[in-house]
Amino acid sequence: MKTISKLPLLLAALVLSFSSCESSDDAPKGDVSGDTSKTKYIVTVTTGAQGVADYLLTAGDISTGSITTQGNGLEQDGTYRYYLSTQNKFFSFLYGQGNPGAVTTYGLTANGDLTKISNFQAETVQVFAPVNKDILMVKVPRSGASISYMYKVDAEKSILTGTVSQDTRLLIGNKNPDLAERAHFTWATQVGDKVFMPYMKINGIAPDTFGSRHADSTWVAVYSYPDLKLEKVIKDDRTSYLGAYFTNGLFQDEKGDAYGFSGAIATSNNVVTSTKPSAVVKINKGTTEFDKSYFFNVQEKSGGYKISSTSYISNGKFLLLMYGTPGTNAGAVRLAVADVYNQTFKWVTGMPAVLSNATTRYNITTEDGNSAVLGVNTPDGNWIYTINGTSGAATQGMKVEGGQITAIQKLKY
């Protein structure tokens, strides 16, 4: 790994869509923390129409009523956007599909209006995560060149502060430099004062670029921060890789422990080859090894279902989006709540019978930290739901009209 002397233009982000913003004067629900600031919720919506950009809608109360993209919100430049909120700013990443994209930063005015703060060109990246007061963005090669570029951006100033490179073949242990096989980072997570980056091993050659010869192992690269020097790679053979392409699978809790979620979805020529269960593994605070005494077999507890994506609620409780066809990577989806401390699993109740998709990768928690707030899209309409982390009960809130919900975030003003 080496430091790059000339900092290239950075980022962009991938698939899905989001955009447009409506201002609401409704006051948020009661604040239990004693904080006198107010909250505005940002709801991103895609119409799915060719050539139509995504929208950013805003509301002060998402527990009731409805909101629409018709005549409301901020229309973004371009579709295929991903989102991140950190340092009380909302970042929108345009995926350039191989071309340069853009990073747009939004904030709230004193009146609670969403306003654009900055916008700059960037290279396409597949990973972006908050680290301290930065955003770490990673361009991950899937074929051809094997160098992954890691960009540090000051989240308060929206400026690039450093770039580091990593040859992804070295994480595989390739002795043959011509071998196309490489590591592909699924995400990055700050754990203590380090950055943990889970990855999958992929073939790197079409037509089976994301196919893997290593279906039943987990790897995490550990980097120092802010210099981003590779310190070690940790491995586990009880399940497959953590997360998925463009999907976070590693989270740190309030105690400082880290929990990794594996869907056991590795494939070869589009056939699932993982033989290990979809499960949760643990890295104890202050260590850089997997805790061999901990293993939460979610596939067994769920009756054969697999984890698709995960978001953290609090106090060891996670919201899971599960594949609806047991033992496969496809089918209808269901939501569940898992408690990693007690290794308990329960299906979410009170949801529509059929879900098209849900925003489990772009959620927020309630002010008391006990519930997840997410967007739920169904054939009959799209709503914001609140899911209690203790009971697993879902409560329907605001209806969103004019497109599918792709993310929900919040800012203070």
XYZ file of C-alpha atoms in Angstrom:
413
model
C 0.000 0.000 0.000
C 1.377 3.449 -0.823
C 0.356 7.076 -0.484
C -0.610 8.821 -3.711
C 1.246 12.053 -4.347
C -1.321 13.528 -6.718
C -4.789 13.417 -5.319
C -7.189 12.382 -8.063
C -10.746 13.567 -8.279
C -12.784 11.393 -5.970
C -16.003 9.727 -5.747
C -19.467 8.856 -6.755
C -21.749 6.095 -5.566
C -23.850 3.302 -6.925
C -27.191 1.954 -7.937
C -30.674 2.820 -6.532
C -32.034 6.380 -6.721
C -33.115 9.163 -4.420
C -34.192 12.934 -4.550
C -36.495 16.002 -3.841
C -37.424 17.920 -0.761
C -40.530 19.403 0.793
C -40.391 21.830 3.679
C -42.756 21.347 6.609
C -43.418 23.591 9.590
C -44.754 20.743 11.701
C -42.871 20.419 14.984
C -41.201 17.068 15.668
C -42.469 14.798 18.400
C -41.322 15.344 21.966
C -37.570 15.295 22.584
C -36.665 13.038 25.500
C -32.996 14.077 25.546
C -33.551 17.668 26.669
C -32.106 18.941 23.387
C -33.918 22.127 22.367
C -33.056 21.754 18.677
C -35.633 20.575 16.185
C -35.514 17.668 13.766
C -36.211 17.594 10.055
C -36.550 14.259 8.315
C -35.187 13.839 4.796
C -37.079 11.339 2.666
C -35.461 10.409 -0.639
C -37.742 9.260 -3.435
C -37.193 7.875 -6.913
C -39.879 7.901 -9.591
C -38.118 5.218 -11.603
C -38.886 7.126 -14.799
C -36.218 7.303 -17.493
C -34.368 10.612 -17.375
C -36.193 11.775 -14.231
C -33.981 12.678 -11.279
C -34.518 11.690 -7.674
C -36.208 13.928 -5.107
C -35.426 15.076 -1.581
C -38.538 15.662 0.538
C -38.451 17.016 4.090
C -40.970 16.852 6.936
C -41.056 17.732 10.610
C -43.354 14.826 11.513
C -43.305 11.449 9.769
C -45.733 9.667 12.087
C -48.866 10.581 10.141
C -50.241 12.256 7.022
C -48.802 12.106 3.524
C -46.185 13.747 1.356
C -45.768 13.834 -2.424
C -43.133 14.615 -5.030
C -45.713 16.511 -7.086
C -44.743 20.181 -6.839
C -42.606 19.579 -3.753
C -39.037 19.018 -2.760
C -35.635 19.415 -4.323
C -34.994 17.654 -7.598
C -31.425 16.416 -7.758
C -29.087 16.373 -10.727
C -29.149 12.831 -12.035
C -30.410 9.532 -10.728
C -28.624 6.517 -9.121
C -27.804 8.194 -5.825
C -26.739 6.970 -2.400
C -26.801 8.798 0.916
C -25.012 9.372 4.202
C -25.650 11.690 7.152
C -22.779 12.703 9.411
C -21.690 15.867 11.269
C -25.317 17.058 10.925
C -24.970 17.192 7.144
C -26.655 15.143 4.450
C -24.418 13.820 1.654
C -25.776 12.679 -1.701
C -23.459 10.593 -3.889
C -24.146 10.300 -7.610
C -23.054 7.019 -9.132
C -21.463 7.768 -12.474
C -21.668 4.182 -13.786
C -17.969 4.261 -14.627
C -17.938 8.009 -15.287
C -17.196 10.811 -12.804
C -20.149 11.568 -10.565
C -20.706 14.181 -7.899
C -20.863 14.604 -4.141
C -23.507 17.066 -3.005
C -23.704 18.278 0.596
C -26.928 19.585 2.157
C -27.722 21.216 5.492
C -30.628 22.928 7.234
C -31.066 26.665 7.627
C -32.146 28.225 10.923
C -35.730 27.914 9.648
C -35.339 24.209 8.886
C -35.139 24.548 5.104
C -32.924 22.104 3.238
C -30.175 23.920 1.371
C -27.263 22.879 -0.820
C -23.904 23.622 0.812
C -21.423 22.269 -1.716
C -21.110 20.150 -4.831
C -17.970 18.682 -6.384
C -16.998 16.136 -9.024
C -15.818 12.735 -7.859
C -14.811 9.313 -9.049
C -17.107 6.340 -8.669
C -16.758 4.642 -5.278
C -18.428 1.586 -3.796
C -17.788 2.293 -0.094
C -18.423 5.460 1.946
C -18.561 5.543 5.729
C -18.131 8.041 8.583
C -14.822 7.830 10.457
C -14.258 10.397 13.206
C -15.194 13.679 11.501
C -14.332 12.371 8.050
C -16.001 10.361 5.338
C -13.875 7.471 4.124
C -14.642 6.623 0.497
C -13.206 3.660 -1.347
C -13.024 2.958 -5.064
C -12.976 -0.839 -5.362
C -11.884 -2.480 -8.626
C -13.781 -5.554 -9.757
C -11.697 -6.415 -12.849
C -8.784 -5.021 -14.824
C -6.673 -2.825 -12.524
C -6.309 -4.206 -8.993
C -5.559 -0.986 -7.087
C -8.205 0.234 -4.639
C -8.145 3.957 -3.792
C -9.162 5.196 -0.347
C -10.176 8.848 -0.086
C -10.511 10.856 3.133
C -12.935 13.765 3.035
C -13.387 16.298 5.814
C -17.155 16.027 6.446
C -17.361 19.485 8.022
C -15.637 21.265 5.118
C -16.489 18.834 2.275
C -12.901 18.766 1.038
C -10.489 15.959 0.182
C -7.683 15.616 2.746
C -5.824 12.481 1.649
C -5.645 9.466 -0.643
C -4.095 6.028 -0.092
C -3.926 2.988 -2.371
C -4.116 -0.760 -1.708
C -3.380 -3.565 -4.168
C -6.370 -5.836 -3.606
C -4.467 -8.887 -4.901
C -2.201 -8.723 -1.851
C -5.183 -9.302 0.464
C -5.824 -12.554 -1.375
C -2.246 -13.700 -0.895
C -1.679 -14.005 -4.631
C 1.799 -15.179 -5.494
C 0.991 -14.901 -9.180
C 0.621 -11.178 -10.066
C -1.220 -12.091 -13.258
C -3.988 -13.894 -11.376
C -7.211 -11.872 -11.695
C -8.610 -12.958 -8.310
C -8.819 -10.067 -5.851
C -10.362 -8.772 -2.642
C -13.507 -6.678 -2.988
C -14.362 -4.539 0.046
C -18.027 -4.752 1.000
C -17.894 -1.774 3.395
C -15.848 0.057 6.053
C -16.635 0.467 9.772
C -14.895 2.480 12.448
C -14.134 0.195 15.393
C -12.395 2.053 18.193
C -9.586 4.072 16.618
C -9.218 1.736 13.630
C -11.091 1.030 10.411
C -12.273 -2.538 9.792
C -12.986 -3.379 6.147
C -14.684 -6.733 5.447
C -14.155 -8.112 1.984
C -15.103 -10.958 -0.293
C -12.699 -12.770 -2.606
C -13.873 -12.573 -6.215
C -12.702 -14.087 -9.499
C -12.399 -10.719 -11.239
C -12.998 -12.140 -14.720
C -16.236 -11.893 -16.737
C -18.718 -13.464 -17.031
C -18.335 -14.603 -13.421
C -16.636 -11.457 -12.090
C -18.189 -11.675 -8.627
C -18.006 -15.449 -8.435
C -15.802 -16.823 -5.673
C -13.665 -19.872 -5.031
C -13.802 -19.037 -1.318
C -17.467 -19.393 -0.362
C -17.079 -20.406 3.269
C -14.696 -17.919 4.877
C -14.865 -14.444 6.406
C -12.121 -11.820 6.096
C -11.681 -8.361 7.610
C -8.754 -6.059 6.810
C -7.750 -3.871 9.779
C -6.371 -0.397 9.013
C -4.930 2.298 11.255
C -6.499 5.731 11.018
C -5.919 8.386 9.781
C -2.854 7.028 7.935
C -4.768 3.965 6.622
C -1.905 1.498 6.985
C -2.863 -2.163 6.775
C -2.187 -3.732 10.180
C -3.527 -7.256 9.709
C -6.198 -9.471 8.175
C -8.457 -11.510 10.446
C -10.262 -14.611 9.257
C -13.060 -16.948 10.335
C -14.307 -20.149 8.691
C -17.689 -20.557 10.403
C -19.642 -18.559 7.820
C -19.117 -16.684 4.540
C -18.041 -13.058 3.944
C -19.670 -10.191 5.852
C -22.206 -7.927 4.172
C -22.480 -7.940 0.401
C -21.573 -5.826 -2.582
C -22.244 -2.229 -1.499
C -23.826 -3.487 1.732
C -22.516 -2.964 5.271
C -22.135 -6.136 7.312
C -20.111 -4.945 10.335
C -21.372 -2.708 13.164
C -19.919 -1.452 16.436
C -22.237 -1.309 19.461
C -22.224 1.049 22.441
C -19.869 -1.255 24.355
C -17.226 -1.117 21.662
C -17.749 -4.681 20.444
C -18.239 -5.320 16.717
C -20.775 -7.706 15.208
C -20.479 -9.073 11.674
C -23.466 -10.266 9.619
C -23.064 -12.829 6.856
C -25.757 -13.731 4.343
C -23.766 -16.830 3.265
C -24.498 -15.854 -0.326
C -21.201 -16.494 -2.159
C -21.757 -17.803 -5.681
C -19.950 -19.455 -8.550
C -21.455 -18.994 -12.023
C -24.602 -17.562 -10.377
C -25.137 -20.649 -8.212
C -24.995 -20.265 -4.428
C -21.977 -22.224 -3.185
C -21.858 -21.215 0.489
C -22.368 -24.269 2.670
C -22.107 -22.452 5.995
C -25.153 -20.785 7.643
C -26.154 -17.138 7.500
C -24.940 -15.975 10.895
C -23.512 -13.299 13.185
C -19.911 -13.309 14.450
C -18.269 -11.057 17.026
C -15.027 -9.126 17.541
C -14.564 -8.077 21.157
C -13.604 -4.517 22.069
C -9.898 -3.813 21.865
C -9.129 -7.014 19.926
C -8.459 -7.821 16.303
C -9.617 -11.435 16.344
C -12.990 -13.132 16.062
C -14.456 -14.368 19.333
C -14.533 -18.126 18.749
C -16.941 -18.598 21.663
C -19.633 -16.485 19.952
C -21.730 -17.645 16.981
C -25.346 -16.621 16.335
C -26.891 -18.906 13.710
C -29.602 -16.628 12.297
C -30.468 -19.030 9.495
C -31.342 -21.697 12.040
C -33.315 -19.319 14.270
C -35.317 -18.010 11.294
C -36.235 -21.390 9.917
C -33.854 -21.315 6.963
C -33.922 -17.695 5.830
C -30.803 -15.635 5.013
C -29.756 -12.083 5.843
C -29.987 -9.612 2.964
C -29.109 -6.339 4.724
C -28.792 -5.030 8.261
C -29.104 -1.801 10.240
C -28.372 -1.136 13.892
C -31.074 0.061 16.272
C -29.311 0.117 19.680
C -28.371 -1.995 22.704
C -27.581 -5.057 20.629
C -30.790 -4.973 18.575
C -30.605 -5.040 14.778
C -33.176 -4.741 12.022
C -32.724 -7.440 9.373
C -34.076 -7.715 5.847
C -34.331 -11.449 5.143
C -34.611 -13.382 1.883
C -38.093 -14.834 1.719
C -37.211 -18.140 0.068
C -35.367 -20.270 2.626
C -31.865 -21.311 1.612
C -31.633 -19.066 -1.471
C -30.646 -15.533 -2.432
C -34.044 -14.649 -3.870
C -37.774 -14.507 -3.206
C -40.068 -12.219 -1.259
C -38.517 -10.318 1.631
C -39.429 -10.157 5.318
C -38.273 -7.948 8.167
C -37.008 -9.248 11.498
C -35.388 -7.988 14.697
C -32.358 -9.801 16.103
C -30.896 -9.301 19.581
C -27.215 -10.229 19.316
C -26.704 -10.110 23.096
C -29.319 -12.759 23.838
C -29.195 -14.396 20.379
C -32.939 -14.058 19.912
C -34.816 -13.593 16.644
C -38.369 -12.427 15.962
C -40.269 -11.561 12.832
C -41.621 -8.018 12.603
C -45.399 -7.868 13.026
C -47.906 -5.336 11.678
C -46.321 -5.032 8.213
C -48.114 -5.266 4.848
C -48.464 -8.824 3.583
C -46.246 -8.186 0.538
C -43.145 -5.976 0.514
C -41.475 -4.820 -2.685
C -38.448 -3.573 -0.761
C -37.447 -1.626 2.345
C -34.718 0.912 3.127
C -32.836 -1.206 5.674
C -29.512 0.247 4.524
C -30.599 3.862 5.005
C -32.505 4.084 8.271
C -32.585 6.163 11.413
C -33.444 5.420 15.021
C -36.032 7.167 17.162
C -34.994 9.741 19.748
C -35.191 7.174 22.552
C -32.967 4.808 20.549
C -35.345 1.871 20.809
C -36.941 1.805 17.350
C -35.909 1.875 13.701
C -37.573 4.221 11.215
C -37.513 3.087 7.598
C -39.255 3.383 4.262
C -41.376 0.447 3.116
C -42.498 0.041 -0.504
C -45.389 -2.262 -1.425
C -47.536 -2.918 -4.504
C -50.309 -0.960 -2.773
C -48.291 2.108 -1.770
C -45.255 3.387 0.092
C -45.100 4.339 3.760
C -42.677 5.219 6.530
C -42.801 2.679 9.350
C -41.431 2.633 12.888
C -40.355 -0.779 14.198
C -39.944 -1.313 17.935
C -36.626 -2.985 18.722
C -38.008 -4.790 21.771
C -41.365 -6.099 20.565
C -40.738 -6.168 16.813
C -44.100 -4.420 16.289
C -44.388 -2.085 13.284
C -46.391 1.151 13.255
C -47.420 2.757 9.989
C -46.641 6.452 9.591
C -46.533 8.931 6.739
C -47.553 7.851 3.236
C -45.144 8.842 0.456
C -46.658 9.412 -2.979
C -45.078 9.983 -6.378
C -42.319 7.396 -6.190
C -40.588 4.723 -4.134
C -38.804 5.564 -0.885
C -35.070 4.922 -1.121
C -33.772 6.375 2.150
C -34.768 8.255 5.275
C -32.393 10.386 7.347
C -32.640 13.285 9.796
C -30.849 16.515 10.634
C -31.061 18.989 13.508
C -31.550 22.739 13.249
